[in-house]
PDB file of C-alpha atoms in Angstrom:
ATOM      1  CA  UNK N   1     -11.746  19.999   4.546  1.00  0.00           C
ATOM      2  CA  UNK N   2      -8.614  18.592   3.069  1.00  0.00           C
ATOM      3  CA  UNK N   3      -5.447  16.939   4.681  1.00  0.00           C
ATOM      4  CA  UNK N   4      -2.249  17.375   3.670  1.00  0.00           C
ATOM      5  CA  UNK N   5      -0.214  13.783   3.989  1.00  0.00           C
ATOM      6  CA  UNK N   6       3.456  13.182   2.723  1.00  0.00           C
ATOM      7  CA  UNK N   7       3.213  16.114   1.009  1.00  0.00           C
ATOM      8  CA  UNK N   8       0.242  15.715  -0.933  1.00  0.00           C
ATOM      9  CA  UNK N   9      -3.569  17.569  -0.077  1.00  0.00           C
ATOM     10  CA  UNK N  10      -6.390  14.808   0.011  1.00  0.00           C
ATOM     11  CA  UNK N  11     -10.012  15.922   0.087  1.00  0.00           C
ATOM     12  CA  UNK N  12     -12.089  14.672   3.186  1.00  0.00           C
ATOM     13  CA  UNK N  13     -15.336  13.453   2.402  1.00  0.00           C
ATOM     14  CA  UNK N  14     -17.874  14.765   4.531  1.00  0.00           C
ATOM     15  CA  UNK N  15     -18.440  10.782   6.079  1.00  0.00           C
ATOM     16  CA  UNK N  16     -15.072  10.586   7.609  1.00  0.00           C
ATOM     17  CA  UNK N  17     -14.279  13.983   9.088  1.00  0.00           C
ATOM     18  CA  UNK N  18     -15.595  12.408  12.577  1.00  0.00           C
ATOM     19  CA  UNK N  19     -13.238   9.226  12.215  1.00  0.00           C
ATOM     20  CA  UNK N  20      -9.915   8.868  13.426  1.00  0.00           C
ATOM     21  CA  UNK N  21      -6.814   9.779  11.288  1.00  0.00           C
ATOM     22  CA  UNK N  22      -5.423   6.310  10.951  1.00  0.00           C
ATOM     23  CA  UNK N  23      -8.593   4.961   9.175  1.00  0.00           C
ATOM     24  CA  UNK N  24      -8.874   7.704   6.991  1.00  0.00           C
ATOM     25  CA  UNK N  25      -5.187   7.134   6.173  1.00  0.00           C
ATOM     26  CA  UNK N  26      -5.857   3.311   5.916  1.00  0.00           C
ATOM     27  CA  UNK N  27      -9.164   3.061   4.649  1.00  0.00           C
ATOM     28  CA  UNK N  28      -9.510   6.054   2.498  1.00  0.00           C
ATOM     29  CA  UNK N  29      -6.546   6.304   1.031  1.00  0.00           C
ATOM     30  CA  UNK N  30      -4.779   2.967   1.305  1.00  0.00           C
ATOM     31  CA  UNK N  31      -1.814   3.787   3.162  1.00  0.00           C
ATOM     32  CA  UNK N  32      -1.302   0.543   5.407  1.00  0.00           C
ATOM     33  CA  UNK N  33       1.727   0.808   6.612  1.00  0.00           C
ATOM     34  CA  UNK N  34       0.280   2.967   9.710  1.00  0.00           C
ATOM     35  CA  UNK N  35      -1.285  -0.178  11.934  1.00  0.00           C
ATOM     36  CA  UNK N  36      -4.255  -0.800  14.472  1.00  0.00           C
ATOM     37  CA  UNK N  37      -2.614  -2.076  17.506  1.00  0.00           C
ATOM     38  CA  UNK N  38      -4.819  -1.625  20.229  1.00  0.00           C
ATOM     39  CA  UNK N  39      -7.339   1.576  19.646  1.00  0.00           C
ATOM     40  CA  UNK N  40      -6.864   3.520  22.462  1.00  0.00           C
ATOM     41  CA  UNK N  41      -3.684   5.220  21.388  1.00  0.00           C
ATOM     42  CA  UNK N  42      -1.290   3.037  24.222  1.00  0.00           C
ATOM     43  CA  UNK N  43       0.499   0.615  21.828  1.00  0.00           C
ATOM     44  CA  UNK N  44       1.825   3.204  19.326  1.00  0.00           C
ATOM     45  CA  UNK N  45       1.758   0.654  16.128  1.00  0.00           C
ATOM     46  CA  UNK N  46      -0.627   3.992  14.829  1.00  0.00           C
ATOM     47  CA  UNK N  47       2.143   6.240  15.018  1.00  0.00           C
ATOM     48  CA  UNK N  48       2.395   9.109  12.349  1.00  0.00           C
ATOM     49  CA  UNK N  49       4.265  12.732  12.401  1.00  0.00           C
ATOM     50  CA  UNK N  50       1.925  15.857  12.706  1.00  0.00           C
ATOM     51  CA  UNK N  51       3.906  18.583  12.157  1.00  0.00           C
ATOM     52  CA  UNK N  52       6.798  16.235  12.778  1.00  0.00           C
ATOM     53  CA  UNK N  53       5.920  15.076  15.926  1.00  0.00           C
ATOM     54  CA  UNK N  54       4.841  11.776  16.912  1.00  0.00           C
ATOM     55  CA  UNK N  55       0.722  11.210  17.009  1.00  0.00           C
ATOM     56  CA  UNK N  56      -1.419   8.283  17.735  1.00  0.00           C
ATOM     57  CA  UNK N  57      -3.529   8.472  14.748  1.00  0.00           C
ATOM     58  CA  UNK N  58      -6.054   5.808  16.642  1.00  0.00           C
ATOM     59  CA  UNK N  59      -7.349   8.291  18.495  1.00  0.00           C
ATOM     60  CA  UNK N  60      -7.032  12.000  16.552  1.00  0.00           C
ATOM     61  CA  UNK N  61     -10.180  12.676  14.621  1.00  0.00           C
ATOM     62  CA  UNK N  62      -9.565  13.469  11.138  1.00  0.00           C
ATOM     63  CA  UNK N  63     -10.782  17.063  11.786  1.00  0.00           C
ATOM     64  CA  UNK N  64      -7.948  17.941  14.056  1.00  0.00           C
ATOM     65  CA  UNK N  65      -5.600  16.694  12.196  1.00  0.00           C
ATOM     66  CA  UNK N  66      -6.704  19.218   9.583  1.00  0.00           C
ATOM     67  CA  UNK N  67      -4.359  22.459   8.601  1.00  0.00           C
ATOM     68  CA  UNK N  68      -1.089  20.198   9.327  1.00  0.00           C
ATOM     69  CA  UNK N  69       1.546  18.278   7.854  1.00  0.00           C
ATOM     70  CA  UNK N  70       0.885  14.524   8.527  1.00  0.00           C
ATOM     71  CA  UNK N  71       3.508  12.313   7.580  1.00  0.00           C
ATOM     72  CA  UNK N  72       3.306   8.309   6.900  1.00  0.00           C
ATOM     73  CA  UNK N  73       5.642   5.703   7.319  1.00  0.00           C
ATOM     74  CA  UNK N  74       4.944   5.988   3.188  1.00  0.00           C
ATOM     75  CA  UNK N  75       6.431   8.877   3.528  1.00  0.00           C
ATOM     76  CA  UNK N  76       9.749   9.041   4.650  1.00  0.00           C
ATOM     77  CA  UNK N  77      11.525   7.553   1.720  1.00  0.00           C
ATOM     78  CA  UNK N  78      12.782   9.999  -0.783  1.00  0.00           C
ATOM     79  CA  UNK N  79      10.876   9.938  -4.283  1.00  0.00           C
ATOM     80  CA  UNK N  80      13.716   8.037  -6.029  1.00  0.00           C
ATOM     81  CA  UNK N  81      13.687   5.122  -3.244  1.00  0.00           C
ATOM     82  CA  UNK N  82      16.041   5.851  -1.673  1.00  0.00           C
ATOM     83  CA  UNK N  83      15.198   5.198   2.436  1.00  0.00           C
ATOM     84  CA  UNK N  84      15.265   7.182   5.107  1.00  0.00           C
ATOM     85  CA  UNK N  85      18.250   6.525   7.193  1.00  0.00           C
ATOM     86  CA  UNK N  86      16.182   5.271  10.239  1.00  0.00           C
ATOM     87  CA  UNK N  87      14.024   2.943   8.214  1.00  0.00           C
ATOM     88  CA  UNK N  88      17.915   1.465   6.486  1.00  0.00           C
ATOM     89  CA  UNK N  89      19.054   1.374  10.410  1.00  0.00           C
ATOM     90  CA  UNK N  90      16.100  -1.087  11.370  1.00  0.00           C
ATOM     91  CA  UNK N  91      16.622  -3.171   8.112  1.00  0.00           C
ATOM     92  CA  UNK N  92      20.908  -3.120   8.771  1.00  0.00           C
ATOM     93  CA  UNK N  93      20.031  -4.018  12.396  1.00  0.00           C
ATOM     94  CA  UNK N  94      17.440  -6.805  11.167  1.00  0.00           C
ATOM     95  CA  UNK N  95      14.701  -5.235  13.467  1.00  0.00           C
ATOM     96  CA  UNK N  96      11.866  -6.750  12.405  1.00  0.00           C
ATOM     97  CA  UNK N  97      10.559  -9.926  13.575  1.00  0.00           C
ATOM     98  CA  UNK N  98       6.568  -9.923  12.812  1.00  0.00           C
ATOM     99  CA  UNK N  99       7.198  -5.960  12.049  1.00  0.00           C
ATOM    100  CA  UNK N 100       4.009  -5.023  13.206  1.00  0.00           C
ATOM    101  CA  UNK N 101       4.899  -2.522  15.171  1.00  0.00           C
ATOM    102  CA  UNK N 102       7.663  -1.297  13.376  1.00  0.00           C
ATOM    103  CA  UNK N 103       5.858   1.395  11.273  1.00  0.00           C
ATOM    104  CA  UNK N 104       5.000   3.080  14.534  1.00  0.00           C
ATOM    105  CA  UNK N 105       8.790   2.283  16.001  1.00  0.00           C
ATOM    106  CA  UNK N 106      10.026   3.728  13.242  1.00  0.00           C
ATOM    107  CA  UNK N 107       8.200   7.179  13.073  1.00  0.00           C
ATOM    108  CA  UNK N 108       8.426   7.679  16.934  1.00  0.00           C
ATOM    109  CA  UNK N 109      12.209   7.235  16.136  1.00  0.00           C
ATOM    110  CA  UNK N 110      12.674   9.939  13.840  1.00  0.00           C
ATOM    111  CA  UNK N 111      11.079  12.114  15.662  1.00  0.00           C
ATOM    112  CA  UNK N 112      13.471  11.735  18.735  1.00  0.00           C
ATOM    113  CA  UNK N 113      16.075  12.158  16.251  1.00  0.00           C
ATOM    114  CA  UNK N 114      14.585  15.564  14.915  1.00  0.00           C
ATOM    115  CA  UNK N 115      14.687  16.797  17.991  1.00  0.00           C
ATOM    116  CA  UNK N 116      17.968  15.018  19.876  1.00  0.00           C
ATOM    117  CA  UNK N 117      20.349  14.264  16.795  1.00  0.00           C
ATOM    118  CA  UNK N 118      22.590  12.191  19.796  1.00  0.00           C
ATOM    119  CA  UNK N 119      19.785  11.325  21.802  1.00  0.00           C
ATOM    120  CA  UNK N 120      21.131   9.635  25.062  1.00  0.00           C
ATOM    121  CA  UNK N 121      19.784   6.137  26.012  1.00  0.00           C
ATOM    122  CA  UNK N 122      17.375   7.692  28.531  1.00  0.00           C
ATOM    123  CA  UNK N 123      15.834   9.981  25.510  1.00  0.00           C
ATOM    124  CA  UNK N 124      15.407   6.673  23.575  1.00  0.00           C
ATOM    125  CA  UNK N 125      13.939   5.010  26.570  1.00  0.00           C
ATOM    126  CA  UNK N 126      11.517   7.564  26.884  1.00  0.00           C
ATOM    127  CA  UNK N 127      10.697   8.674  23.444  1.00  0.00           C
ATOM    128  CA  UNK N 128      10.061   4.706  22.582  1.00  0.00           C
ATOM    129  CA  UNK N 129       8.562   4.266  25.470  1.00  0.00           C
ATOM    130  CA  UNK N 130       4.919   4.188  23.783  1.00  0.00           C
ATOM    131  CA  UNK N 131       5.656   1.759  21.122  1.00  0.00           C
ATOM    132  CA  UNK N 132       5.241  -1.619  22.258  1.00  0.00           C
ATOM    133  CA  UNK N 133       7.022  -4.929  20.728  1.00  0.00           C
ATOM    134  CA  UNK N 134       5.407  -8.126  21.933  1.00  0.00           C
ATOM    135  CA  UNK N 135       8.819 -10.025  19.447  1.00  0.00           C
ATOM    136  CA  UNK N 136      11.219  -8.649  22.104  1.00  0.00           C
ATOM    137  CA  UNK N 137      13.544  -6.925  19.581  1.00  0.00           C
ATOM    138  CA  UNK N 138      14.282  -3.935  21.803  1.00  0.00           C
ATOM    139  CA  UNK N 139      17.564  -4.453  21.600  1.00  0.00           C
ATOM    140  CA  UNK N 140      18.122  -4.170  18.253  1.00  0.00           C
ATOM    141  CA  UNK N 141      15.343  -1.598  18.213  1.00  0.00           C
ATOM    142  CA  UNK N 142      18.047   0.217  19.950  1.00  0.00           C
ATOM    143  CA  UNK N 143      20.868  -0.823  18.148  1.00  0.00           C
ATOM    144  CA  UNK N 144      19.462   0.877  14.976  1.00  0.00           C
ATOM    145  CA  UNK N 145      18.275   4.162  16.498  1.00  0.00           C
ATOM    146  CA  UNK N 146      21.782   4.480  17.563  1.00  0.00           C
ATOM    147  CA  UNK N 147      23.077   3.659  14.093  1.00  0.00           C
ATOM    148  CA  UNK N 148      20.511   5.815  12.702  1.00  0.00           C
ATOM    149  CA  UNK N 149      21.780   8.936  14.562  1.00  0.00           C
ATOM    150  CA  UNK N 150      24.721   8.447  13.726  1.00  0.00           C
ATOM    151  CA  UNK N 151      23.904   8.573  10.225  1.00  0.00           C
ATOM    152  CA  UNK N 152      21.926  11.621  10.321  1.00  0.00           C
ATOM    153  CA  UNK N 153      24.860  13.487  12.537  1.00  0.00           C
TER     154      UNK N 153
END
């Protein structure tokens, strides 16, 4: 079995094809960024893109996740550096406070704006709803998913 993430096919050992995508991604192949919030796939701080849409990896077993395109908060970046223009919104907007959650904010995000490129504040709402931040920078969460669509329009 082998898993394609940003782009790149990584063997599965045997051992962790019954463990769930975000330690394989953490554990076996040292991509932190992707958090463990709370385990049960209800804070969303695990959030990754299968096939560019937004998965708790907390609670997908590796095997399932097998035969598509997972994508890491490692990922979005272009190869020279240059950032995605959500993850330049949230640092314009000066989202993050502890930035735990932000991997998982961030991801959710562009996948709203992959599918709404003006998403209106109820899309937002709901498409964030999953993600929780215990700082209290939902406003500015906000702030930069409206910059960041208007960037990517």
């Amino acid at each position: 079995m082998e898993l394609t993430i940003n782009g790149k096919s990584h063997p599965v050992p045997p051992l962790w094809q019954e463990e769930s995508l975000l330690f394989f991604i953490r554990e076996q192949l040292g991509l932190t960024g992707t958090k463990f919030g709370c385990g049960a796939g209800l804070c969303g701080a695990c959030t990754v893109l299968l096939d560019g849409q937004a998965q708790r990896s907390c609670v997908l077993p590796v095997a399932q996740a097998s035969g598509h395109e997972i994508r890491t908060i490692e990922g979005l970046a272009e190869p020279s550096g240059k950032l995605h223009p959500v993850q330049q919104a949230w640092i314009t907007e000066a989202v993050p406070q502890c930035g735990y959650c932000q991997a998982g904010q961030i991801m959710s995000t562009v996948a709203l704006l992959s599918e709404h490129r003006q998403p209106t504040q109820e899309q937002i709402d709901a498409a964030l709803a999953g993600n929780l931040c215990r700082c209290g920078t939902q406003k500015r969460i906000r702030a930069a998913v409206t910059r960041a669509a208007g960037v990517q329009s």
